[in-house]
Tab-separated table of C-alpha atoms in Angstrom:
chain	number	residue	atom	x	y	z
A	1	UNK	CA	0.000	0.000	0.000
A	2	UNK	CA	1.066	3.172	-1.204
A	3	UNK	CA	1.371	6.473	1.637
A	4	UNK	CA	-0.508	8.241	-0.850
A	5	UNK	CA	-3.092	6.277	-0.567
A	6	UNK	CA	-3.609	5.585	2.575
A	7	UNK	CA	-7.013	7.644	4.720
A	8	UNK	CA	-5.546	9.651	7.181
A	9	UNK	CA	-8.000	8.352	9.774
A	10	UNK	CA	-6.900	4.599	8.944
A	11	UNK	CA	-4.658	3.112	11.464
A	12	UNK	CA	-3.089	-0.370	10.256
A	13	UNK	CA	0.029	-2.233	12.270
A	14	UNK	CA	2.176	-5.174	11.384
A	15	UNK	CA	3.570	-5.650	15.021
A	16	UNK	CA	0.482	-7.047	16.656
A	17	UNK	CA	0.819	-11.032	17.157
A	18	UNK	CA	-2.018	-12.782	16.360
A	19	UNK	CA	-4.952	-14.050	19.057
A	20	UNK	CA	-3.647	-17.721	20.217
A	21	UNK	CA	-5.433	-20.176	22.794
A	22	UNK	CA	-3.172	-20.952	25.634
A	23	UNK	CA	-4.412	-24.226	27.885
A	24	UNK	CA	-1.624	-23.886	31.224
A	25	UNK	CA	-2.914	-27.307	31.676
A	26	UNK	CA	-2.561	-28.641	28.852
A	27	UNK	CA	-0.593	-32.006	29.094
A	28	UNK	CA	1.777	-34.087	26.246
A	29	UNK	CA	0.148	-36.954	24.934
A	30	UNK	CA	2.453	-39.251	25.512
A	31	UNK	CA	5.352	-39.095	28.722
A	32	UNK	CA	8.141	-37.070	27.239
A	33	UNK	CA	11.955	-38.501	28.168
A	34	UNK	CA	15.054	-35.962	28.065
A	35	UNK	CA	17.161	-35.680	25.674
A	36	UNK	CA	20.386	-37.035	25.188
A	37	UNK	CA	23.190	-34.139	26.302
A	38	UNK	CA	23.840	-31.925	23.658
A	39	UNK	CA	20.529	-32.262	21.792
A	40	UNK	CA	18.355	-29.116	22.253
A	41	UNK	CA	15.404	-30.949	24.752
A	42	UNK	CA	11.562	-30.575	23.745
A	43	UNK	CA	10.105	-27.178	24.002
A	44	UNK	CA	7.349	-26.516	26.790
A	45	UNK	CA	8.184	-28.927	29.442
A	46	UNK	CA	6.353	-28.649	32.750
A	47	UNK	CA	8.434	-29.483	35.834
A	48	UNK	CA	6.915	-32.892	36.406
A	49	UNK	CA	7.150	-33.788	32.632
A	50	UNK	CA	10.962	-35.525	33.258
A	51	UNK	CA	11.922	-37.794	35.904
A	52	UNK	CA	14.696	-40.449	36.575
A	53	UNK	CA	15.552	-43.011	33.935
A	54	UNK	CA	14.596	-46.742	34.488
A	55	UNK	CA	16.591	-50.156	35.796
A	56	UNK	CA	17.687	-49.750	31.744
A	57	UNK	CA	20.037	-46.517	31.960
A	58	UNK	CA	21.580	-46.917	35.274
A	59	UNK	CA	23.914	-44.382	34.577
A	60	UNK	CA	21.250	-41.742	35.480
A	61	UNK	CA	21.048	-40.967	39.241
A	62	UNK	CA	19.769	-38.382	41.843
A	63	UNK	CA	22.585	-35.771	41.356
A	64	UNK	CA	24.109	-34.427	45.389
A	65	UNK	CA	24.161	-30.683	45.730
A	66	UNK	CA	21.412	-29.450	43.899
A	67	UNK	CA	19.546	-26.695	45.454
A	68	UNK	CA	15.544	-25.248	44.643
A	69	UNK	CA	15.602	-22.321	43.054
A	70	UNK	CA	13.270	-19.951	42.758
A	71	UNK	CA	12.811	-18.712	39.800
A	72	UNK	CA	9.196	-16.495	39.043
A	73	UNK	CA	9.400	-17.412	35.791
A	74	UNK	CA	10.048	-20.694	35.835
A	75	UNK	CA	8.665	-23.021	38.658
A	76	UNK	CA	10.536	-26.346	39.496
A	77	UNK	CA	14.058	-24.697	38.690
A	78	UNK	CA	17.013	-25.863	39.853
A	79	UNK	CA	20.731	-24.545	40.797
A	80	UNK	CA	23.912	-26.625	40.830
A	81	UNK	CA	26.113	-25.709	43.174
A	82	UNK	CA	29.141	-28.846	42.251
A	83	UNK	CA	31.166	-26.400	40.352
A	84	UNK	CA	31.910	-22.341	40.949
A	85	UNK	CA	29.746	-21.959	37.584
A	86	UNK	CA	26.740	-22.218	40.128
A	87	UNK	CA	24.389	-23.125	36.549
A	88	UNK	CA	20.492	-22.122	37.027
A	89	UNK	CA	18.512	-25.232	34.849
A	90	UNK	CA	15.005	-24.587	34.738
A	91	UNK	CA	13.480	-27.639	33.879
A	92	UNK	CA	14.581	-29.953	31.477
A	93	UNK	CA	17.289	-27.892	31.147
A	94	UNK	CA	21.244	-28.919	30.826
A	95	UNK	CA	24.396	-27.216	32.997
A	96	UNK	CA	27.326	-26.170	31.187
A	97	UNK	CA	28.841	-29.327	31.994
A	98	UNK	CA	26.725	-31.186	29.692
A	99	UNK	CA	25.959	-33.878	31.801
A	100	UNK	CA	24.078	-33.146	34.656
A	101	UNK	CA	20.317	-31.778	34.171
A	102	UNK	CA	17.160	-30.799	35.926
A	103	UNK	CA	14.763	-33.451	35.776
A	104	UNK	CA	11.269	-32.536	37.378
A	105	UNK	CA	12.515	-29.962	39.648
A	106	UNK	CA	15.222	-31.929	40.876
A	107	UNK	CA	19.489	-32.207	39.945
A	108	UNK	CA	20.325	-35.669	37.713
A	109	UNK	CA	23.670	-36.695	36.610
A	110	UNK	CA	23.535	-38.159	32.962
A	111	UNK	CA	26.605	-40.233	33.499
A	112	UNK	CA	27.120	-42.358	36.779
A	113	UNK	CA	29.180	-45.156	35.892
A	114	UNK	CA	29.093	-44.252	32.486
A	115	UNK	CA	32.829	-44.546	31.920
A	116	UNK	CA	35.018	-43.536	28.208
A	117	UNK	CA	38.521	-44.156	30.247
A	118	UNK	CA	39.320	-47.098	32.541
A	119	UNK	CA	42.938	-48.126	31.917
A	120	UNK	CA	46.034	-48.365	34.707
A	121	UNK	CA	48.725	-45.839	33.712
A	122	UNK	CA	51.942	-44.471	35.133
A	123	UNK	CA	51.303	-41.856	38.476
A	124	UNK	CA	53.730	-40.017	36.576
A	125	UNK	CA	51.755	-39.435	33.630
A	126	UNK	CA	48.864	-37.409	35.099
A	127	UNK	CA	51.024	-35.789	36.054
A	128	UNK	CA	52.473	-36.195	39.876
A	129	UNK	CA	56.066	-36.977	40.672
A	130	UNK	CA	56.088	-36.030	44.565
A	131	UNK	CA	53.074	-38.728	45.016
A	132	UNK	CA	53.902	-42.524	45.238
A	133	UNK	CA	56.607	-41.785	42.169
A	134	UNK	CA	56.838	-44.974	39.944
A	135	UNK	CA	53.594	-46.218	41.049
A	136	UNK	CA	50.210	-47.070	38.342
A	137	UNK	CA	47.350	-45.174	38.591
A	138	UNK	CA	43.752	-46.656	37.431
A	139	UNK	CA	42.162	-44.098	35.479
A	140	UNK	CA	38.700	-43.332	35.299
A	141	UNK	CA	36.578	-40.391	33.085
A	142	UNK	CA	33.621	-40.244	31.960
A	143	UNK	CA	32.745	-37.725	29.291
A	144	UNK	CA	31.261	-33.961	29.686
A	145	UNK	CA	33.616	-30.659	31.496
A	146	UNK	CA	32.792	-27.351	32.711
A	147	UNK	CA	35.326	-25.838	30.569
A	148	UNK	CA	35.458	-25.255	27.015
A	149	UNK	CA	38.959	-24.603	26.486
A	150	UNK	CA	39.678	-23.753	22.907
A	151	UNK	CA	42.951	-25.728	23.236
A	152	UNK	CA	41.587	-29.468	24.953
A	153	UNK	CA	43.658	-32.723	24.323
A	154	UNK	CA	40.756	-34.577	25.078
A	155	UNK	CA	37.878	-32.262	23.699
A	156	UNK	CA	36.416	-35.701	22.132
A	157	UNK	CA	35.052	-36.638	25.315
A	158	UNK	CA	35.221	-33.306	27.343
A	159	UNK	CA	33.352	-31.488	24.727
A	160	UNK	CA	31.227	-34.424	23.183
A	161	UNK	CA	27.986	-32.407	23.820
A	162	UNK	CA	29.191	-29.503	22.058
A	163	UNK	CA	30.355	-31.292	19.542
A	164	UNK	CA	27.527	-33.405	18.533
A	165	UNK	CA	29.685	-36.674	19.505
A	166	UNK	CA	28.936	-39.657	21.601
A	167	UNK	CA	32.129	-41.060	23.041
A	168	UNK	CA	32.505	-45.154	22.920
A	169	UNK	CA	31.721	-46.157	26.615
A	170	UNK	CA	30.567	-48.464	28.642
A	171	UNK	CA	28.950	-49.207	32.415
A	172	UNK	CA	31.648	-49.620	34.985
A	173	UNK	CA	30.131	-49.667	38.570
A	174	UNK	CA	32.031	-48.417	41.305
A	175	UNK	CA	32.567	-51.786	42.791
A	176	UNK	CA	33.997	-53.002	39.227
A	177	UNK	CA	36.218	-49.799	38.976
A	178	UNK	CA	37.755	-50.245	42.566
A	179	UNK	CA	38.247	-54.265	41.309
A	180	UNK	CA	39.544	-54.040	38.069
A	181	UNK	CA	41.907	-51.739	39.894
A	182	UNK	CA	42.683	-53.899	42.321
A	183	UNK	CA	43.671	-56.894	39.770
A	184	UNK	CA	45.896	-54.177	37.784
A	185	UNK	CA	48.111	-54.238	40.941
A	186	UNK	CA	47.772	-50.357	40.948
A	187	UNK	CA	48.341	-47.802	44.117
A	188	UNK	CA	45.354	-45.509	43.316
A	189	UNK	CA	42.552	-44.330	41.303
A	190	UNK	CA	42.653	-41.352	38.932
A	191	UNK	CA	39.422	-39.127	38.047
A	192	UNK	CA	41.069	-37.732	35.051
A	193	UNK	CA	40.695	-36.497	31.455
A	194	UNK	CA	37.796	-34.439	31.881
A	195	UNK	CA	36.743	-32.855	34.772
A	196	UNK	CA	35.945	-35.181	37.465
A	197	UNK	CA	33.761	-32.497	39.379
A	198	UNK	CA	30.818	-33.289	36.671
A	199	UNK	CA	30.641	-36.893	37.211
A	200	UNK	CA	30.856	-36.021	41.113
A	201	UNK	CA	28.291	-38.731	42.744
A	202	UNK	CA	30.543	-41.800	40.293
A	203	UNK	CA	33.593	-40.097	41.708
A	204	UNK	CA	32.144	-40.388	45.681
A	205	UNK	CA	30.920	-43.621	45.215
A	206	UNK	CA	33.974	-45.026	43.854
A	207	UNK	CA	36.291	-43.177	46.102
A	208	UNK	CA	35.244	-44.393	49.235
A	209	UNK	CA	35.561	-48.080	48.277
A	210	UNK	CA	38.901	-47.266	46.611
A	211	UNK	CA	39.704	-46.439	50.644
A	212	UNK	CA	38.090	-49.651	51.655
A	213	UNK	CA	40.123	-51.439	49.294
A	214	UNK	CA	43.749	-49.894	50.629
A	215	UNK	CA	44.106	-47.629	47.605
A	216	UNK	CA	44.527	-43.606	46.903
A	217	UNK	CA	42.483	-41.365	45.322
A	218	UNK	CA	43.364	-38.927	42.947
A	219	UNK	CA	41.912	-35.770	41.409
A	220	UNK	CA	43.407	-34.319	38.053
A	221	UNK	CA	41.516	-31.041	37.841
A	222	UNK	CA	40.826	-27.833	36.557
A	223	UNK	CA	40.039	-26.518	40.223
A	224	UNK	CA	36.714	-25.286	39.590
A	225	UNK	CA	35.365	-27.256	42.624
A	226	UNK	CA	32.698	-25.545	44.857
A	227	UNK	CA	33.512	-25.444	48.599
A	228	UNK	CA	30.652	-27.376	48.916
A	229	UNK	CA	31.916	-30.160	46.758
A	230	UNK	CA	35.496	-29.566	48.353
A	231	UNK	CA	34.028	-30.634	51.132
A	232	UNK	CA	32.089	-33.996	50.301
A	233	UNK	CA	35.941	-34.659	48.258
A	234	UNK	CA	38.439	-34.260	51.181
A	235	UNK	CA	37.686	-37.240	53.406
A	236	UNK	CA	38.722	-39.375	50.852
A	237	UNK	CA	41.037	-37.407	48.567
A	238	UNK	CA	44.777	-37.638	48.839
A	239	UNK	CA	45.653	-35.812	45.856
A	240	UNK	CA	45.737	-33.467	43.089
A	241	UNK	CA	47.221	-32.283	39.997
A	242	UNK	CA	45.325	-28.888	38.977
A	243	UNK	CA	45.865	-27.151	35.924
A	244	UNK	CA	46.653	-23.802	36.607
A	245	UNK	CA	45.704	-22.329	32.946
A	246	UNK	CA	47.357	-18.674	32.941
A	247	UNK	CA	48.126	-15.444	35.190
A	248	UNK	CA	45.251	-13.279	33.935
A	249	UNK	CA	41.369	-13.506	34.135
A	250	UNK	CA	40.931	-12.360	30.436
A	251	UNK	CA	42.909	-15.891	29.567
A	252	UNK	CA	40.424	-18.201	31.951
A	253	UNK	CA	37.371	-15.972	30.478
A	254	UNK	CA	37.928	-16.100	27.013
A	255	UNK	CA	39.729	-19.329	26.361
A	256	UNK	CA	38.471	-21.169	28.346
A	257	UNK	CA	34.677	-19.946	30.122
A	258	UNK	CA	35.775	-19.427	33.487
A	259	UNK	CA	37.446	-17.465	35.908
A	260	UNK	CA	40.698	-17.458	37.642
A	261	UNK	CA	40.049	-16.887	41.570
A	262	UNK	CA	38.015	-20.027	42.287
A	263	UNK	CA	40.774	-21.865	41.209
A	264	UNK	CA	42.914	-20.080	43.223
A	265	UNK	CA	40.927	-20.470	46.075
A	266	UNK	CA	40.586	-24.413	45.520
A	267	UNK	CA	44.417	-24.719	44.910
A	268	UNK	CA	44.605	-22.888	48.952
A	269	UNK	CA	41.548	-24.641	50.102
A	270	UNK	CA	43.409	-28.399	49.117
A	271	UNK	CA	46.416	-27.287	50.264
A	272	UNK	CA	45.364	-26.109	53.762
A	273	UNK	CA	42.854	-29.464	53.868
A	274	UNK	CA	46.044	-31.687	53.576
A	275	UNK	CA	45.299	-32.634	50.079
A	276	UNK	CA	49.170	-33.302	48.278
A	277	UNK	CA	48.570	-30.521	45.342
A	278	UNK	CA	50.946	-30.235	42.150
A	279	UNK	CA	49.833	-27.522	39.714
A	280	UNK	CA	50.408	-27.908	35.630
A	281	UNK	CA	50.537	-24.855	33.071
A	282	UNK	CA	50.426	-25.723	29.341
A	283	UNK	CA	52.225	-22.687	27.832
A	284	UNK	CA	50.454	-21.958	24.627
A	285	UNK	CA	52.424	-19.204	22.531
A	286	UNK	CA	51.179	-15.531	22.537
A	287	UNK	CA	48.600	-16.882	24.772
A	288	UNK	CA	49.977	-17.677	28.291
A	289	UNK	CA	53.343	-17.365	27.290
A	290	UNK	CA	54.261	-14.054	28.786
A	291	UNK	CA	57.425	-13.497	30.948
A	292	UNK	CA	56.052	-11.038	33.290
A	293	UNK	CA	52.588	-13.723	33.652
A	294	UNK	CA	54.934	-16.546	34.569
A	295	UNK	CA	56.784	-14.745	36.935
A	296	UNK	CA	53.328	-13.708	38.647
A	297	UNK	CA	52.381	-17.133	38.587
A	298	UNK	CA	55.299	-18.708	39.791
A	299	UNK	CA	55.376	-15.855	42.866
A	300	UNK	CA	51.871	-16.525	43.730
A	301	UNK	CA	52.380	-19.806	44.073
A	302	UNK	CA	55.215	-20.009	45.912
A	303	UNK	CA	53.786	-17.320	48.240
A	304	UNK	CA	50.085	-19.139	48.474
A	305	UNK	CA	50.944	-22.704	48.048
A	306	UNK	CA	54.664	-22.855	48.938
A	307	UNK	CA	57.611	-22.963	47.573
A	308	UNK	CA	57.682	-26.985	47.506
A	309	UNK	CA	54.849	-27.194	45.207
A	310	UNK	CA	56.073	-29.155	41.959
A	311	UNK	CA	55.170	-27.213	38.961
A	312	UNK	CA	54.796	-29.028	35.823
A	313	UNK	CA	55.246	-26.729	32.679
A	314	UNK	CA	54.352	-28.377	29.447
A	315	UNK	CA	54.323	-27.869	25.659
A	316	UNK	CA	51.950	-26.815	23.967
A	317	UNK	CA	50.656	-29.313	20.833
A	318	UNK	CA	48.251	-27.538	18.217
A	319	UNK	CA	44.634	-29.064	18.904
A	320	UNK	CA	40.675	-28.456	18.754
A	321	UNK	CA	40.054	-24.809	17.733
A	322	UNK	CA	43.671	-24.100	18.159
A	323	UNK	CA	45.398	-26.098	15.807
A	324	UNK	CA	46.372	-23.734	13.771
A	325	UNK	CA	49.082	-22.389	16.470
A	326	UNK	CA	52.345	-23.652	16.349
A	327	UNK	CA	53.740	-25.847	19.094
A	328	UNK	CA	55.694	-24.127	22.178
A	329	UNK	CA	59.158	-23.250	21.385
A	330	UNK	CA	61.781	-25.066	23.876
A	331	UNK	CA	63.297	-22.161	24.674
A	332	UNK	CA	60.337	-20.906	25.804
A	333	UNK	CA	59.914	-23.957	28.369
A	334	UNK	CA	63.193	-23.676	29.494
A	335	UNK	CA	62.800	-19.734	29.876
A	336	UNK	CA	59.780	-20.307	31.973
A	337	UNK	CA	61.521	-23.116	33.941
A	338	UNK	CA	64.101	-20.591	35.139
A	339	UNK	CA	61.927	-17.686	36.106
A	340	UNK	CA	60.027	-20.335	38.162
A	341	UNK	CA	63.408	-21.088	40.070
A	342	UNK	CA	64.561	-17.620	40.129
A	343	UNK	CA	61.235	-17.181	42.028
A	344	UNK	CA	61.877	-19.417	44.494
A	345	UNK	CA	60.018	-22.821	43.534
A	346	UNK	CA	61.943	-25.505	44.089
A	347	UNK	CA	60.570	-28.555	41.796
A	348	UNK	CA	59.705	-27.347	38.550
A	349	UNK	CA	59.562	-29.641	35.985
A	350	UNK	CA	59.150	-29.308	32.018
A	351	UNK	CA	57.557	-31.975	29.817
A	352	UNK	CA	56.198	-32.860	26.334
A	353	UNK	CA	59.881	-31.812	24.972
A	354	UNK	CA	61.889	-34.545	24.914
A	355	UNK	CA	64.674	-32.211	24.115
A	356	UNK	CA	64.762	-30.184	26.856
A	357	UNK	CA	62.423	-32.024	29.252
A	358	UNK	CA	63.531	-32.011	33.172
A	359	UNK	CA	61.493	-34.621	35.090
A	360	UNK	CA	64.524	-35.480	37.227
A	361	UNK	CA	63.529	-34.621	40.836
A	362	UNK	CA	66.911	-32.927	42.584
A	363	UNK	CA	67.587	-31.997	46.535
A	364	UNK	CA	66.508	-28.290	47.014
A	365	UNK	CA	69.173	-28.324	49.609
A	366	UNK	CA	72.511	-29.267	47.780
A	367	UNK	CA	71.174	-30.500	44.240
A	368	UNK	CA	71.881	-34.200	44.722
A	369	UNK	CA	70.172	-36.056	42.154
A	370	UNK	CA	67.219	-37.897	43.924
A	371	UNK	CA	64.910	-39.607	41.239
A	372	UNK	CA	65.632	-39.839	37.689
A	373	UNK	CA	62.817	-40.321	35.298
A	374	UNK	CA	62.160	-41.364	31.364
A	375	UNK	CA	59.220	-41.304	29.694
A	376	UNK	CA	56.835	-41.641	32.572
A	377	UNK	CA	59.131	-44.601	34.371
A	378	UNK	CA	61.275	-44.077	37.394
A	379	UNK	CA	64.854	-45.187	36.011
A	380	UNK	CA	67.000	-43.829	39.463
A	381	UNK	CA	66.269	-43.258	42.909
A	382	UNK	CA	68.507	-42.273	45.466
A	383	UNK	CA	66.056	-41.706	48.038
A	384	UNK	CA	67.009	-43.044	51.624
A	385	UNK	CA	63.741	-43.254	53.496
A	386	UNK	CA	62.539	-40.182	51.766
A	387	UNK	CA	65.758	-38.062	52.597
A	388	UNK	CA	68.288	-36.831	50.994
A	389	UNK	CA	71.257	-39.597	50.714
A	390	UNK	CA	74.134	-36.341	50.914
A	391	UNK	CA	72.357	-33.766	53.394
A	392	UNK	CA	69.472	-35.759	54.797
A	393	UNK	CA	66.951	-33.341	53.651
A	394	UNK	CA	63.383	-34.660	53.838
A	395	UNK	CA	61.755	-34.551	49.667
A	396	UNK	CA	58.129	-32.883	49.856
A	397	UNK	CA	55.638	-35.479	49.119
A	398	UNK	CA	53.802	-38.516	49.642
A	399	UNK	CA	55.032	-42.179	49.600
A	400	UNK	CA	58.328	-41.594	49.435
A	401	UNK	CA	59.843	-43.784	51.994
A	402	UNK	CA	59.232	-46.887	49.954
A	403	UNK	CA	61.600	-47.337	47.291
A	404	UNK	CA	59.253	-48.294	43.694
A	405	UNK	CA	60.811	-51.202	41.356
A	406	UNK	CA	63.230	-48.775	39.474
A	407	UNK	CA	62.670	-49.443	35.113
C-alpha cells in the first residue's frame, strides 16, 4: 500500500501477534523422556514432565548438591552448586557441563558409571612426581567438562555435547572400577581427562571403596570445585594435579569460560585441607606465554601454596580450535623453567619436549640427584627413606619412603 493512498483516519500495524489459545494445563500426549546431552530438549516442558531413567540406563542418578531455586518465571528450577559456575537449569534444562540436568525440579547426573577411560597408567603421567613416584594409577573419566577450552587434548570426550559426539563407553560400577583396579596391581585411582567435578556422585561412590580397598584417590583437575563439593571430596582425597591455565582472568574468560580466583581459592583450600597438590601450566604461545605472567604465577604460588609445590610446565601441541598455532618453542619452556626457580620454587619440571624435558627430581638443599625419570618410568632413585642420601633433607611429598621397582 502506497502512503498516498492511505485515509488519514486509517490506522493499520504489522507488530500485533495474532490471538492464540493458551491451555496452562494442557498435558503431552504421551510421557516425554530428556534428551540425550547436547541435543536441544523438547520445548514446553512442565516441571513434572521428566523424571529419573529406568533399571535400563543406570547411569542416570539423583545428582548431590542441587539446590531449589526460585525462579518467578520458571517453577521447578534448579541450581547446581558442584562447580563455581553455580548453573540455574530450569526444567529440562542442561548445565554447562553437559551432563548433569534438571529433571522434574530436581538435579540428575547423565553419566554415573558411564565410563570412556578405565585403563592403569603411570602416576607419573597425570602428572604427579612427589606422590607414590613410579607407582600405576587406574584411570577413570567419563565424558562432559565445565570448561570449554579452545585448546583441549581430550575435547572428544570433554566437549562431546558440544560437539555433537557420543564417546565409545561403557557401564563400569564403582565396585567393578575399585576391582579391576585392584587386579591391575595399581596404588590408586585417577578421576582424570575431563573434569571429574561433573561426574561427582561416580567419583564419591567409587572413592570411598577405593579407601576400603587400601588404595589412593586422585583428582586431576581444573580446580573449579565448589567449597561445597570440596568438602564432600576431602575425606577421601589424597591428591591433586590442577591445571593452573594462565596469570590473567581475560585468559580463563575467554579461552576457556571461566574465571581465575576459584581456582585459586581451591588450589589454597586443598592445600590447607592436607590434600598433596601439584599444579600444571600448558604454555600456549602468545597466549599464556608471557614473561612477566609466569613470573606472577610462579610468585603466587610459591607465596600461596609454597615454595615446595612441583610445577609441571608443558608444551603446547596444536589441537581443537587451536590447531592452527604452532607448538611451544623449547626455549620458551626452558625460559619459563628458570623464572620459576629464580622465584623461588623448588621442583619445577618441564615436559612434552623430549629435548629439553627435566622430570629429574633434585635436593633443594645441595642438588643431589634424587629420582631420575624417562618417559613416565622411574629409572633412578637415590632416596634413603625419603631423605636426601648427601644432606638428609626430607623430599616434599607422599610415599616416598618406599623405594618403587626402578625401570
Amino acid at each position: 500500500m502506497r502512503d498516498d493512498t492511505r485515509s488519514p483516519d486509517r490506522h493499520e500495524t504489522f507488530t500485533r501477534a495474532p490471538a492464540v489459545p493458551f491451555d496452562p494445563d494442557a498435558r503431552p500426549p504421551a510421557p516425554v523422556r530428556a534428551a540425550f546431552p547436547g541435543e536441544e530438549p523438547p520445548q514446553g516442558l512442565r516441571p513434572g514432565d521428566l523424571g529419573p531413567a529406568d533399571e535400563t540406563e543406570p547411569n542416570i542418578r539423583l545428582a548431590v548438591l542441587g539446590q531449589p531455586f526460585d525462579d518467578p518465571v520458571a517453577s521447578g528450577s534448579v541450581r547446581c552448586v558442584a562447580c563455581a559456575h553455580r548453573c540455574v537449569l530450569r526444567p529440562s534444562r542442561i548445565g554447562i557441563c553437559g551432563v548433569r540436568q534438571n529433571r522434574g525440579g530436581s538435579l540428575y547426573t547423565l553419566v554415573y558409571g558411564q565410563a570412556v577411560v578405565s585403563q592403569a597408567e603411570p602416576i607419573e603421567k597425570k602428572p604427579l612426581f612427589h606422590f607414590l613416584p613410579g607407582s600405576y594409577a587406574y584411570s577413570v573419566a567419563t565424558q562432559g567438562c565445565n570448561f570449554h577450552c579452545a585448546y583441549c587434548q581430550n575435547w572428544q570426550i570433554s566437549q562431546a555435547h558440544r560437539e555433537g559426539r557420543v564417546p565409545e563407553s561403557r557401564y563400569l560400577a564403582p565396585e567393578t572400577a575399585v576391582e579391576e583396579a585392584v587386579a591391575a596391581g595399581v596404588r590408586s585411582i585417577a578421576y582424570t581427562y575431563v573434569e571429574p567435578t561433573v561426574f561427582l556422585e561416580y567419583a564419591l561412590d567409587t572413592m570411598t571403596r577405593a579407601r576400603a580397598a587400601g588404595l589412593r584417590n586422585i583428582f586431576v583437575t581444573n580446580g573449579y570445585e565448589s567449597p561445597e563439593a570440596l568438602d564432600l571430596l576431602v575425606p577421601n582425597l589424597d591428591a591433586a594435579n590442577v591445571d593452573l591455565k594462565a596469570a590473567r582472568d581475560d585468559f580463563y574468560r575467554h579461552v576457556c569460560g571461566a574465571l581465575r580466583e576459584p581456582v585459586r581459592e581451591t588450589i589454597v583450600a586443598m592445600r590447607e585441607r592436607g590434600i598433596w597438590v601439584e599444579l600444571t601450566t600448558l604454555i600456549i604461545p602468545g597466549l599464556n606465554d608471557d614473561r612477566r605472567d609466569l613470573r606472577a604465577m610462579a610468585e603466587w604460588i610459591a607465596t600461596a601454596v609454597g615454595p615446595e609445590t612441583p610445577w609441571h610446565l608443558t608444551r603446547f601441541q596444536p589441537a581443537y580450535r587451536l590447531s592452527g598455532l604452532a607448538e611451544t618453542p623449547a626455549a620458551t619452556l626452558v625460559d619459563a623453567a628458570q623464572i620459576a626457580r629464580e622465584v623461588g620454587l623448588r621442583h619445577v619440571y618441564v615436559g612434552n619436549a623430549p629435548e629439553v624435558e627435566a622430570s629429574t627430581t633434585i635436593c633443594s638443599r645441595c642438588g643431589e640427584r634424587l629420582i631420575g625419570r624417562s618417559d613416565f618410568a622411574v629409572t633412578e632413585w637415590h632416596l634413603i627413606e625419603g631423605r636426601c642420601p648427601r644432606c638428609k633433607h626430607s623430599l616434599a611429598g607422599v610415599g616416598l619412603e618406599d623405594a618403587p621397582v626402578v625401570a
